[in-house]
Amino acid sequence: MSAVKQPVADITTRGGAATLWRQRAASADESRTGNLVRALWPLLGVTLVVLVAPLLAPYGSTDINPAGALQAPSGAAWFGTDELSRDVFSRVLFGLRTSWLSALAVIAVGAVIGSVIGAVAGAVGGWVDAVLMRTTDLFLAMPAPVLAIAVVAALGPSLRNTLIALAVVWWPWYARIVRGEVRRMAARPHAEAARLAGVSRARLIRKHLLPGAVAPVFVTMSLDVANLVLALASLSFIGLGAPPPAAELGAMSARATTYLLDQPWVSVAPGVAVAVLALAGTVIGDRANRRIREGAAR
Amino acid sequence: MTRLFLNRALAMVAVLFGLAVAVFVLQVVIPTDPARAMVGSNAPEEVVAQARADLGYDQPIPAQFAAYLGRITRGDLQHSLHTHNPVSDDLGRFAPATIELGFYAALIAGALGLGLGLLLVGGGLVGRVARVVLVGWAAVPAFLTGMLLIVVFYSWLHVLPGSGRVDDDLLLPDGPTGLLTVDALLTGQFALLGNLISHLVLPAVTLALLPAVAIARTLHASLEQVMGEDYIRTARSKGLRERTVLLRHALRNAAGPTLTMAGLLVGLMLGGVVVVEQIFSWPGLGLYVTQSIAYSDFPAITGTTLALGAAYVVINFWVDVAQAVADPRLRSA
């Protein structure tokens, strides 16, 4: 980032200060936004694919495949059929949609809650910062999977409650990141200039501090997609997801373990689908991470 | 050092209190009535009211919280609704199996992570292959790994058992530790020991894989950094073999960040153990909690959460202290 040298006299006037930060923010913003979009379009791509996939399913998620129960994979049932004669391939397509969209939803909710808390803590400082960050530390110090299991078990197993539980254990990471970035930004000359220009605190946070946290938050979000796909599948596997007959990958796999030795495809196929989805998330996340870091270094 | 110890101990107590509060909040917000759940759905209203009074749920919230804190510090975790035993007894019965599984999984994870981390640093074709394998591995859910291992090693090759902790027809030693492999070794029952180990292999490997990947990645990152330092150049220019440089000079200084992760890995394994125990019908805390979920057995679920959460917090405290002992630079923190 090329530092725009301005005479000190200029930033003492409102107009000067505004021009200064606008110049810097504009150039930084353009390259950053461009990088973000380029790095994240594959996420959109996968989202479109999982949205379209169920439309291509030969059967509905609870429809009976006339081939019969527990059939081996064949032309009539690509991934075979389960114990209730449902088409495993079709159910996997529906399950992919649920898994992917749920992961995105948890990340979005976690990132928003975490960002708000982190931004307030970082910008306000003082005892507000202390209280909010000690609370965050408290959440980080507790074992997330155990806490998530307890939350879903308490609220009652359902997809919505699983998403709530995961958001509860996921936001603290974002709060930490955003707080750190906001503190860093607040020490920068452009924030100083904005403060001298007399902008309100809300505007300072929104326009001058928070934009600096956008890139790191998006990097973390993209890296988290795979983690959440796996976390959701595991919770669903131990019985903490949508109740049957919902087509959820983890639950499908768990219910078919009874037939694992004779009809392994019924439980292996949804597991492989989870792995494929998580792998897609990992690759996209790593790529976004590299891109955004390169962009930031330039 | 004493000050650091006291600081960390204080933080640990604060976190334990936070955990207790979190579990209490869950108890207050649950949609089901615990008194009704205890006496059954057909019980008359007076019986439910009596149970509610017995459990103290007719008291105001602060009084309930005080009673709850007193109760859990005495180790009273109420009675399980499906085993009808005190939850603390159940935990004592199921914990050794989980501790044993976790211990062997941690050993495997450490060895595997170390090996993979060194392979990655070695670079070349082997390093590149290891990198791809690691990325792929991290995406495979533990339940898929477990099922594939069962299909291959139990169903196809018939070399390892696919479920349980020991063959049913074997007599088990009666203590002293409850960790069956240790007890078998102490009482000299080597046939039993072999049987126990064969049952441990698949679940321990399944549980170890994800932590192993995390260890390998962290170790790789810190080794890369250390390998660029001046003292490594000095060691190389002395004419030492690359292997000696890596193992004797670099590894020691790169181990720090990996050890820091030990605490986090315990958390990762606590999550994994629930899934792994379910797949392999391993009679530990994970299986206990999944069954409790199926029975909506809330006292059992909260009791296990408190116990596992407390174990995690205490382990992390000792990891912190051990690190400060090992690395004097951390003591000022």
XYZ file of C-alpha atoms in Angstrom:
631
model
C 0.000 0.000 0.000
C 1.595 3.256 -1.033
C 1.327 5.792 1.733
C -0.073 9.078 0.453
C 2.116 11.762 1.968
C 0.019 14.746 3.024
C 1.223 17.923 4.689
C 0.164 17.968 8.344
C -1.716 21.217 7.776
C -4.163 19.435 5.504
C -5.462 16.947 8.038
C -6.308 19.680 10.507
C -9.146 20.780 8.277
C -12.245 18.680 7.840
C -12.051 18.506 4.062
C -8.406 17.565 4.114
C -8.896 14.743 6.534
C -11.844 13.374 4.638
C -9.940 13.462 1.365
C -6.975 11.731 2.947
C -8.842 8.763 4.271
C -11.056 8.540 1.226
C -8.056 8.241 -1.043
C -6.509 5.513 1.034
C -9.688 3.659 1.715
C -10.706 3.807 -1.932
C -7.513 2.289 -3.297
C -7.318 -0.345 -0.594
C -11.016 -1.147 -0.861
C -10.980 -1.682 -4.610
C -8.194 -4.229 -4.656
C -9.556 -5.894 -1.527
C -13.122 -6.181 -2.751
C -11.901 -7.466 -6.109
C -9.845 -10.122 -4.380
C -12.681 -11.089 -2.059
C -15.095 -11.548 -4.924
C -12.604 -13.530 -6.986
C -11.703 -15.686 -3.998
C -15.264 -16.373 -2.931
C -17.108 -16.988 -6.187
C -16.442 -20.753 -5.940
C -18.489 -20.750 -2.718
C -21.354 -19.271 -4.710
C -20.731 -21.904 -7.382
C -21.032 -24.785 -4.917
C -24.136 -23.153 -3.437
C -25.760 -23.084 -6.871
C -24.799 -26.710 -7.491
C -26.311 -27.918 -4.194
C -29.441 -25.860 -4.861
C -29.892 -27.410 -8.304
C -28.883 -30.963 -7.284
C -32.209 -32.004 -5.682
C -33.972 -31.023 -8.912
C -31.903 -33.655 -10.699
C -32.749 -36.375 -8.157
C -34.650 -39.236 -9.814
C -36.820 -39.632 -6.660
C -38.061 -37.426 -3.828
C -36.242 -37.578 -0.493
C -38.842 -39.951 0.996
C -40.128 -41.580 -2.202
C -39.928 -45.334 -2.679
C -37.651 -46.671 -5.396
C -39.548 -49.617 -6.973
C -36.278 -51.587 -7.131
C -36.961 -52.679 -3.500
C -35.230 -52.394 -0.111
C -31.454 -52.620 0.438
C -30.629 -53.079 -3.248
C -27.003 -52.851 -4.371
C -26.027 -49.902 -6.576
C -27.279 -50.387 -10.144
C -28.641 -48.456 -13.118
C -32.066 -48.276 -11.446
C -30.633 -47.014 -8.128
C -27.202 -45.447 -8.549
C -26.213 -45.610 -4.859
C -28.579 -48.485 -4.075
C -31.624 -48.264 -1.825
C -31.998 -48.128 1.973
C -34.000 -50.330 4.349
C -37.218 -48.450 3.503
C -36.635 -48.784 -0.280
C -35.742 -45.112 -0.570
C -33.286 -44.102 -3.273
C -29.930 -43.371 -1.590
C -28.617 -41.259 -4.494
C -31.650 -38.958 -4.348
C -31.447 -38.652 -0.568
C -27.738 -37.808 -0.770
C -28.528 -34.975 -3.212
C -31.095 -33.569 -0.772
C -28.675 -34.066 2.128
C -25.919 -32.145 0.347
C -28.205 -29.132 0.082
C -29.115 -29.272 3.792
C -25.474 -29.691 4.894
C -24.057 -26.920 2.761
C -26.756 -24.333 3.426
C -26.713 -25.120 7.174
C -22.943 -24.644 7.307
C -23.232 -21.290 5.542
C -26.063 -20.224 7.862
C -24.095 -21.036 11.037
C -21.029 -19.219 9.728
C -23.069 -16.165 8.776
C -24.793 -15.997 12.161
C -21.556 -16.669 14.060
C -19.658 -14.061 12.057
C -22.337 -11.400 12.539
C -22.671 -11.942 16.304
C -18.905 -12.196 16.738
C -18.239 -9.126 14.590
C -20.707 -6.964 16.485
C -19.282 -7.999 19.860
C -15.689 -7.707 18.658
C -16.266 -4.324 17.023
C -17.953 -2.868 20.087
C -15.240 -4.243 22.397
C -12.428 -2.977 20.185
C -13.861 0.447 19.468
C -15.274 1.327 22.887
C -12.454 -0.133 24.967
C -12.337 0.206 28.749
C -14.566 -1.947 30.924
C -16.904 -2.777 28.016
C -13.940 -4.328 26.218
C -12.878 -6.169 29.369
C -16.334 -7.637 30.059
C -17.001 -8.652 26.446
C -13.591 -10.199 25.870
C -13.519 -12.092 29.187
C -16.907 -13.539 28.220
C -15.459 -14.491 24.842
C -12.459 -16.116 26.525
C -14.834 -18.037 28.771
C -16.604 -19.500 25.737
C -13.277 -20.332 24.089
C -12.057 -22.072 27.235
C -14.972 -24.509 27.251
C -14.954 -27.629 25.076
C -17.028 -26.593 22.067
C -18.252 -30.040 20.932
C -19.416 -30.997 24.424
C -21.201 -27.680 24.861
C -22.867 -27.986 21.452
C -24.088 -31.492 22.281
C -25.530 -30.281 25.589
C -27.291 -27.330 23.957
C -28.993 -29.442 21.276
C -29.846 -32.193 23.717
C -31.432 -29.617 26.016
C -33.411 -27.769 23.373
C -34.467 -31.028 21.713
C -32.914 -32.534 18.574
C -33.865 -30.625 15.440
C -31.979 -28.982 12.624
C -32.787 -25.495 13.912
C -31.509 -26.280 17.406
C -28.328 -27.828 16.015
C -27.685 -24.634 14.069
C -28.311 -22.544 17.209
C -25.914 -24.726 19.229
C -23.148 -24.436 16.656
C -23.583 -20.667 16.343
C -23.329 -20.431 20.149
C -19.928 -22.119 20.150
C -18.685 -20.525 16.905
C -19.017 -16.750 17.403
C -16.157 -16.232 19.904
C -13.483 -16.798 17.240
C -14.936 -14.003 15.141
C -15.213 -11.686 18.134
C -11.494 -12.137 18.784
C -10.461 -11.535 15.182
C -12.657 -8.460 14.713
C -11.601 -6.921 18.011
C -7.932 -7.346 17.100
C -8.386 -5.790 13.669
C -10.454 -2.913 15.013
C -7.792 -2.119 17.620
C -5.133 -2.249 14.910
C -7.143 0.017 12.604
C -7.847 2.480 15.405
C -4.114 3.074 15.758
C -3.717 3.867 12.048
C -3.402 7.478 10.740
C -6.628 7.310 8.739
C -8.633 6.580 11.902
C -6.836 9.388 13.672
C -7.696 11.687 10.776
C -11.329 10.648 10.887
C -11.463 11.252 14.652
C -9.930 14.689 14.198
C -12.468 15.376 11.480
C -15.081 14.866 14.198
C -16.993 11.887 12.839
C -19.346 10.133 15.255
C -18.292 6.952 17.008
C -20.842 4.835 15.151
C -19.638 6.196 11.824
C -16.008 5.739 12.875
C -16.644 2.042 13.573
C -18.742 1.459 10.482
C -16.718 3.386 7.900
C -13.186 3.539 9.226
C -12.515 0.593 11.531
C -14.751 -2.304 10.541
C -13.785 -2.377 6.820
C -10.288 -3.350 7.926
C -11.678 -6.508 9.519
C -13.616 -7.604 6.442
C -10.785 -9.494 4.775
C -9.637 -11.496 7.837
C -13.247 -12.326 8.707
C -13.936 -13.580 5.198
C -10.752 -15.653 5.214
C -11.839 -17.265 8.487
C -15.369 -17.794 7.187
C -14.132 -19.510 4.039
C -11.775 -21.727 6.043
C -14.630 -22.575 8.428
C -17.034 -23.968 5.820
C -15.353 -27.383 5.808
C -15.149 -27.457 9.618
C -18.843 -26.759 9.917
C -19.873 -29.289 7.303
C -17.991 -31.881 9.380
C -19.304 -30.641 12.739
C -22.890 -30.692 11.494
C -22.484 -34.178 10.046
C -21.032 -35.458 13.335
C -23.855 -33.983 15.433
C -26.381 -35.379 12.996
C -24.621 -38.755 13.178
C -25.015 -38.985 16.964
C -28.719 -38.225 16.656
C -28.715 -34.458 17.093
C -30.153 -33.245 13.830
C -33.447 -33.214 12.022
C -35.577 -36.195 13.113
C -36.371 -38.873 10.499
C -37.332 -39.048 7.688
C -35.310 -35.901 6.851
C -32.487 -36.566 4.412
C -29.494 -35.500 6.506
C -26.133 -37.016 5.608
C -24.888 -37.806 9.124
C -28.205 -39.261 10.293
C -28.596 -41.310 7.089
C -25.182 -42.802 7.678
C -25.856 -43.505 11.361
C -29.209 -45.213 10.789
C -27.712 -47.492 8.158
C -24.822 -48.746 10.305
C -27.013 -51.752 11.183
C -26.582 -52.865 7.567
C -22.921 -51.835 7.324
C -21.544 -55.350 6.908
C -23.977 -56.538 4.234
C -25.094 -53.330 2.526
C -22.225 -50.877 3.204
C -23.247 -48.430 0.463
C -26.272 -47.205 2.425
C -24.080 -45.701 5.161
C -20.878 -45.138 3.175
C -22.474 -43.066 0.383
C -23.682 -40.224 2.668
C -20.301 -40.285 4.460
C -18.462 -39.906 1.172
C -20.820 -37.054 0.261
C -19.838 -35.274 3.488
C -16.153 -35.792 2.664
C -16.617 -34.404 -0.868
C -18.444 -31.355 0.448
C -15.839 -30.753 3.165
C -13.036 -31.176 0.624
C -14.671 -28.612 -1.657
C -14.881 -26.268 1.341
C -11.204 -26.862 2.242
C -9.950 -26.225 -1.279
C -12.036 -23.069 -1.668
C -11.019 -21.852 1.788
C -7.293 -22.391 1.202
C -7.508 -20.676 -2.149
C -9.426 -17.704 -0.739
C -6.937 -17.500 2.109
C -3.980 -17.317 -0.292
C -5.669 -14.819 -2.597
C -6.743 -12.437 0.110
C -3.355 -12.597 1.823
C -1.588 -11.887 -1.476
C -3.980 -8.988 -1.999
C -3.240 -7.637 1.466
C 0.506 -7.932 0.957
C 0.406 -5.944 -2.283
C 6.215 -19.016 38.855
C 3.975 -19.215 41.916
C 2.192 -16.115 40.700
C 1.612 -17.608 37.275
C 0.319 -20.784 38.875
C -2.112 -18.827 41.044
C -3.210 -16.694 38.087
C -3.963 -19.716 35.949
C -5.660 -21.488 38.855
C -7.908 -18.472 39.374
C -8.741 -18.381 35.652
C -9.510 -22.103 35.796
C -11.934 -21.627 38.684
C -13.614 -18.781 36.753
C -14.049 -20.997 33.692
C -15.372 -23.882 35.794
C -17.900 -21.473 37.328
C -18.827 -20.296 33.810
C -19.352 -23.906 32.776
C -21.596 -24.502 35.782
C -23.603 -21.371 34.920
C -23.929 -22.450 31.266
C -25.268 -25.867 32.263
C -27.640 -24.295 34.795
C -29.000 -21.926 32.132
C -29.625 -24.954 29.911
C -31.554 -26.634 32.736
C -33.707 -23.548 33.190
C -34.520 -23.089 29.511
C -35.229 -26.720 28.596
C -38.707 -27.132 27.179
C -39.406 -30.391 29.047
C -40.436 -30.458 32.704
C -37.742 -32.383 34.625
C -40.168 -33.391 37.389
C -42.625 -34.764 34.815
C -39.772 -36.531 33.020
C -38.720 -38.196 36.279
C -42.084 -39.560 37.387
C -43.347 -40.456 33.926
C -46.021 -39.017 31.672
C -48.893 -40.955 33.293
C -48.260 -39.850 36.878
C -51.007 -37.840 38.589
C -50.519 -34.096 39.090
C -49.865 -34.393 42.888
C -46.975 -36.782 42.288
C -45.451 -34.370 39.777
C -45.844 -31.495 42.230
C -44.228 -33.623 44.962
C -41.315 -34.491 42.660
C -40.946 -30.831 41.720
C -40.735 -29.871 45.400
C -38.280 -32.720 46.086
C -36.043 -31.553 43.247
C -36.337 -27.939 44.394
C -37.773 -26.752 41.078
C -40.573 -24.853 42.888
C -37.957 -22.491 44.404
C -37.001 -19.112 42.911
C -34.151 -19.226 40.371
C -31.362 -17.826 42.632
C -32.213 -20.379 45.355
C -32.211 -23.120 42.716
C -28.804 -21.955 41.512
C -27.346 -21.979 45.038
C -28.728 -25.472 45.644
C -27.390 -26.613 42.267
C -23.894 -25.257 42.973
C -23.840 -26.965 46.361
C -25.028 -30.187 44.786
C -22.439 -30.338 41.987
C -19.533 -29.379 44.240
C -20.492 -32.358 46.424
C -20.389 -34.495 43.268
C -24.130 -35.164 43.319
C -25.286 -35.139 39.700
C -28.835 -36.476 40.316
C -30.172 -39.783 39.023
C -30.151 -40.901 35.431
C -33.651 -41.382 34.029
C -32.764 -44.475 32.005
C -30.219 -46.361 34.124
C -31.816 -45.179 37.431
C -28.315 -44.998 38.963
C -26.757 -41.808 40.314
C -25.173 -40.113 37.283
C -21.853 -39.877 39.142
C -21.794 -43.698 39.520
C -22.549 -44.126 35.816
C -19.755 -41.717 34.912
C -17.329 -43.649 37.112
C -18.353 -46.875 35.384
C -18.059 -45.569 31.803
C -15.064 -43.231 32.200
C -12.220 -45.815 32.256
C -13.120 -47.135 28.783
C -13.011 -43.587 27.385
C -9.774 -42.738 29.186
C -8.154 -45.881 27.840
C -9.318 -45.224 24.272
C -8.274 -41.574 24.491
C -4.845 -42.451 25.848
C -3.973 -44.850 23.023
C -5.482 -42.521 20.433
C -3.315 -39.677 21.755
C -0.196 -41.871 21.446
C -1.100 -42.789 17.857
C -1.949 -39.181 16.997
C 1.381 -37.971 18.358
C 3.442 -40.563 16.491
C 1.490 -40.194 13.246
C 1.509 -36.398 13.431
C 5.244 -36.319 14.074
C 5.946 -38.675 11.172
C 3.712 -36.817 8.737
C 5.085 -33.438 9.817
C 8.650 -34.582 9.132
C 7.607 -36.036 5.771
C 6.084 -32.691 4.802
C 9.262 -30.807 5.671
C 11.363 -33.295 3.714
C 9.729 -31.899 0.568
C 10.175 -33.602 -2.790
C 7.671 -36.050 -4.172
C 7.039 -37.692 -0.786
C 6.330 -34.333 0.809
C 3.922 -33.357 -1.956
C 2.057 -36.648 -1.723
C 1.887 -36.265 2.072
C 0.434 -32.767 1.597
C -2.351 -34.004 -0.669
C -3.089 -36.916 1.665
C -3.323 -34.529 4.633
C -5.710 -32.141 2.889
C -7.883 -35.048 1.838
C -7.760 -36.662 5.251
C -8.877 -33.543 7.058
C -12.085 -33.595 5.014
C -13.090 -37.167 5.890
C -15.592 -37.297 8.783
C -14.552 -39.640 11.606
C -17.671 -41.758 11.171
C -16.752 -42.525 7.545
C -13.185 -43.467 8.519
C -14.540 -45.754 11.224
C -17.033 -47.456 8.926
C -14.465 -47.981 6.183
C -12.005 -49.479 8.663
C -14.706 -51.846 9.927
C -15.644 -52.919 6.410
C -12.013 -53.518 5.386
C -10.431 -55.003 8.516
C -13.407 -56.775 10.062
C -15.783 -57.609 7.252
C -13.341 -58.311 4.409
C -10.018 -59.279 5.952
C -11.352 -60.712 9.255
C -8.196 -59.585 11.080
C -9.603 -57.191 13.681
C -12.856 -57.024 15.657
C -15.231 -54.221 14.696
C -17.058 -53.505 17.940
C -16.867 -53.629 21.717
C -13.968 -53.516 24.119
C -13.257 -57.230 24.537
C -14.697 -60.585 23.438
C -17.788 -61.415 25.515
C -16.594 -64.853 26.671
C -13.445 -63.558 28.359
C -13.242 -63.034 32.110
C -12.210 -59.508 32.982
C -9.811 -58.609 35.783
C -11.571 -56.918 38.688
C -9.507 -53.738 38.991
C -7.335 -52.228 40.278
C -7.404 -49.383 37.687
C -10.408 -50.104 35.460
C -8.107 -49.530 32.495
C -8.366 -53.075 31.188
C -5.050 -53.188 29.303
C -3.203 -52.060 32.432
C -5.113 -54.515 34.642
C -4.454 -57.395 32.242
C -0.761 -56.545 32.206
C -0.620 -56.303 36.016
C -2.354 -59.652 36.486
C -0.255 -61.287 33.764
C -3.165 -62.283 31.489
C -1.446 -61.908 28.144
C -4.092 -63.627 26.019
C -6.625 -61.167 27.383
C -4.219 -58.302 26.728
C -3.905 -59.352 23.070
C -7.672 -59.478 22.748
C -8.039 -56.046 24.332
C -5.431 -54.507 22.043
C -7.022 -56.006 18.929
C -10.298 -54.337 19.963
C -8.528 -51.031 20.583
C -6.764 -50.710 17.228
C -9.600 -49.576 14.950
C -11.361 -47.126 17.295
C -8.057 -45.639 18.503
C -6.828 -45.124 14.929
C -10.154 -43.570 13.910
C -10.067 -41.194 16.854
C -6.400 -40.335 16.235
C -6.604 -39.362 12.568
C -7.981 -35.825 12.793
C -5.711 -34.762 15.698
C -2.771 -36.318 13.809
C -3.509 -34.101 10.801
C -3.664 -31.037 13.060
C -0.351 -31.952 14.719
C 1.350 -32.569 11.363
C 0.192 -29.213 9.991
C 1.317 -27.215 13.013
C 4.623 -29.031 13.225
C 5.226 -28.479 9.511
C 4.521 -24.748 9.773
C 6.842 -24.221 12.741
C 9.573 -26.459 11.253
C 9.512 -24.427 8.024
C 10.036 -21.298 10.071
C 12.812 -22.743 12.228
C 14.643 -24.219 9.232
C 15.194 -20.696 7.907
C 17.045 -19.513 11.020
C 20.729 -18.720 11.340
C 21.636 -21.513 13.710
C 20.329 -24.044 11.207
C 22.588 -22.544 8.544
C 25.456 -22.832 11.014
C 24.635 -26.472 11.676
C 24.482 -27.192 7.948
C 27.737 -25.374 7.215
C 29.432 -27.484 9.883
C 28.730 -30.279 7.455
C 26.063 -32.051 9.524
C 23.747 -34.351 7.656
C 20.324 -32.888 6.844
C 18.671 -35.561 8.961
C 20.744 -34.588 12.002
C 19.975 -30.908 11.442
C 16.257 -31.642 11.216
C 15.939 -34.080 14.103
C 18.476 -32.757 16.600
C 18.512 -29.021 15.929
C 15.231 -27.960 14.338
C 12.704 -30.310 15.894
C 13.398 -29.267 19.462
C 12.730 -25.603 18.800
C 9.761 -26.306 16.540
C 8.017 -28.429 19.159
C 6.708 -25.437 21.132
C 3.685 -24.463 19.011
C 2.724 -28.121 18.675
C 2.708 -28.605 22.428
C 0.598 -25.465 22.739
C -1.989 -27.280 20.647
C -2.172 -30.226 23.033
C -4.974 -28.548 24.971
C -6.984 -27.813 21.851
C -6.515 -31.389 20.663
C -8.096 -32.699 23.848
C -11.184 -30.707 22.857
C -11.089 -32.139 19.341
C -10.860 -35.669 20.739
C -13.713 -35.112 23.206
C -15.931 -34.327 20.215
C -14.556 -37.252 18.215
C -14.886 -39.784 20.996
C -18.697 -39.508 21.047
C -18.890 -40.416 17.354
C -16.189 -43.107 17.515
C -17.732 -44.841 20.538
C -21.071 -44.973 18.772
C -19.621 -46.598 15.638
C -17.554 -49.163 17.519
C -20.067 -49.748 20.359
C -17.254 -48.763 22.724
C -18.773 -48.732 26.232
C -17.507 -45.306 27.326
C -18.839 -41.864 28.145
C -19.563 -41.096 24.492
C -21.879 -44.079 24.148
C -23.458 -43.175 27.509
C -24.216 -39.659 26.299
C -25.624 -40.773 22.919
C -27.920 -43.216 24.685
C -28.943 -40.497 27.122
C -29.834 -38.279 24.171
C -31.993 -41.038 22.717
C -33.826 -41.360 26.076
C -34.011 -37.553 26.615
C -32.206 -38.316 29.868
C -31.408 -34.759 30.874
C -29.658 -35.403 34.233
C -27.285 -37.821 32.466
C -26.599 -35.338 29.664
C -25.887 -32.393 31.967
C -23.832 -34.581 34.311
C -21.657 -35.812 31.453
C -21.319 -32.268 30.088
C -20.150 -31.018 33.482
C -17.717 -33.903 33.914
C -16.215 -33.730 30.402
C -16.141 -29.921 30.490
C -14.405 -29.892 33.871
C -11.894 -32.520 32.699
C -11.128 -30.394 29.640
C -10.627 -27.224 31.682
C -8.416 -28.960 34.247
C -6.300 -30.661 31.554
C -5.807 -27.309 29.835
C -4.736 -25.758 33.114
C -2.013 -28.381 33.551
C -0.946 -28.008 29.906
C -0.524 -24.269 30.539
C 1.496 -24.857 33.672
C 3.649 -27.534 32.013
C 4.424 -25.131 29.188
C 5.488 -22.395 31.544
C 7.773 -24.864 33.297
C 9.270 -25.941 29.958
C 9.609 -22.472 28.427
C 10.754 -19.688 30.778
C 9.695 -17.024 28.233
C 6.043 -17.778 28.975
C 6.379 -17.098 32.693
C 6.067 -13.346 32.431
C 2.622 -13.717 30.858
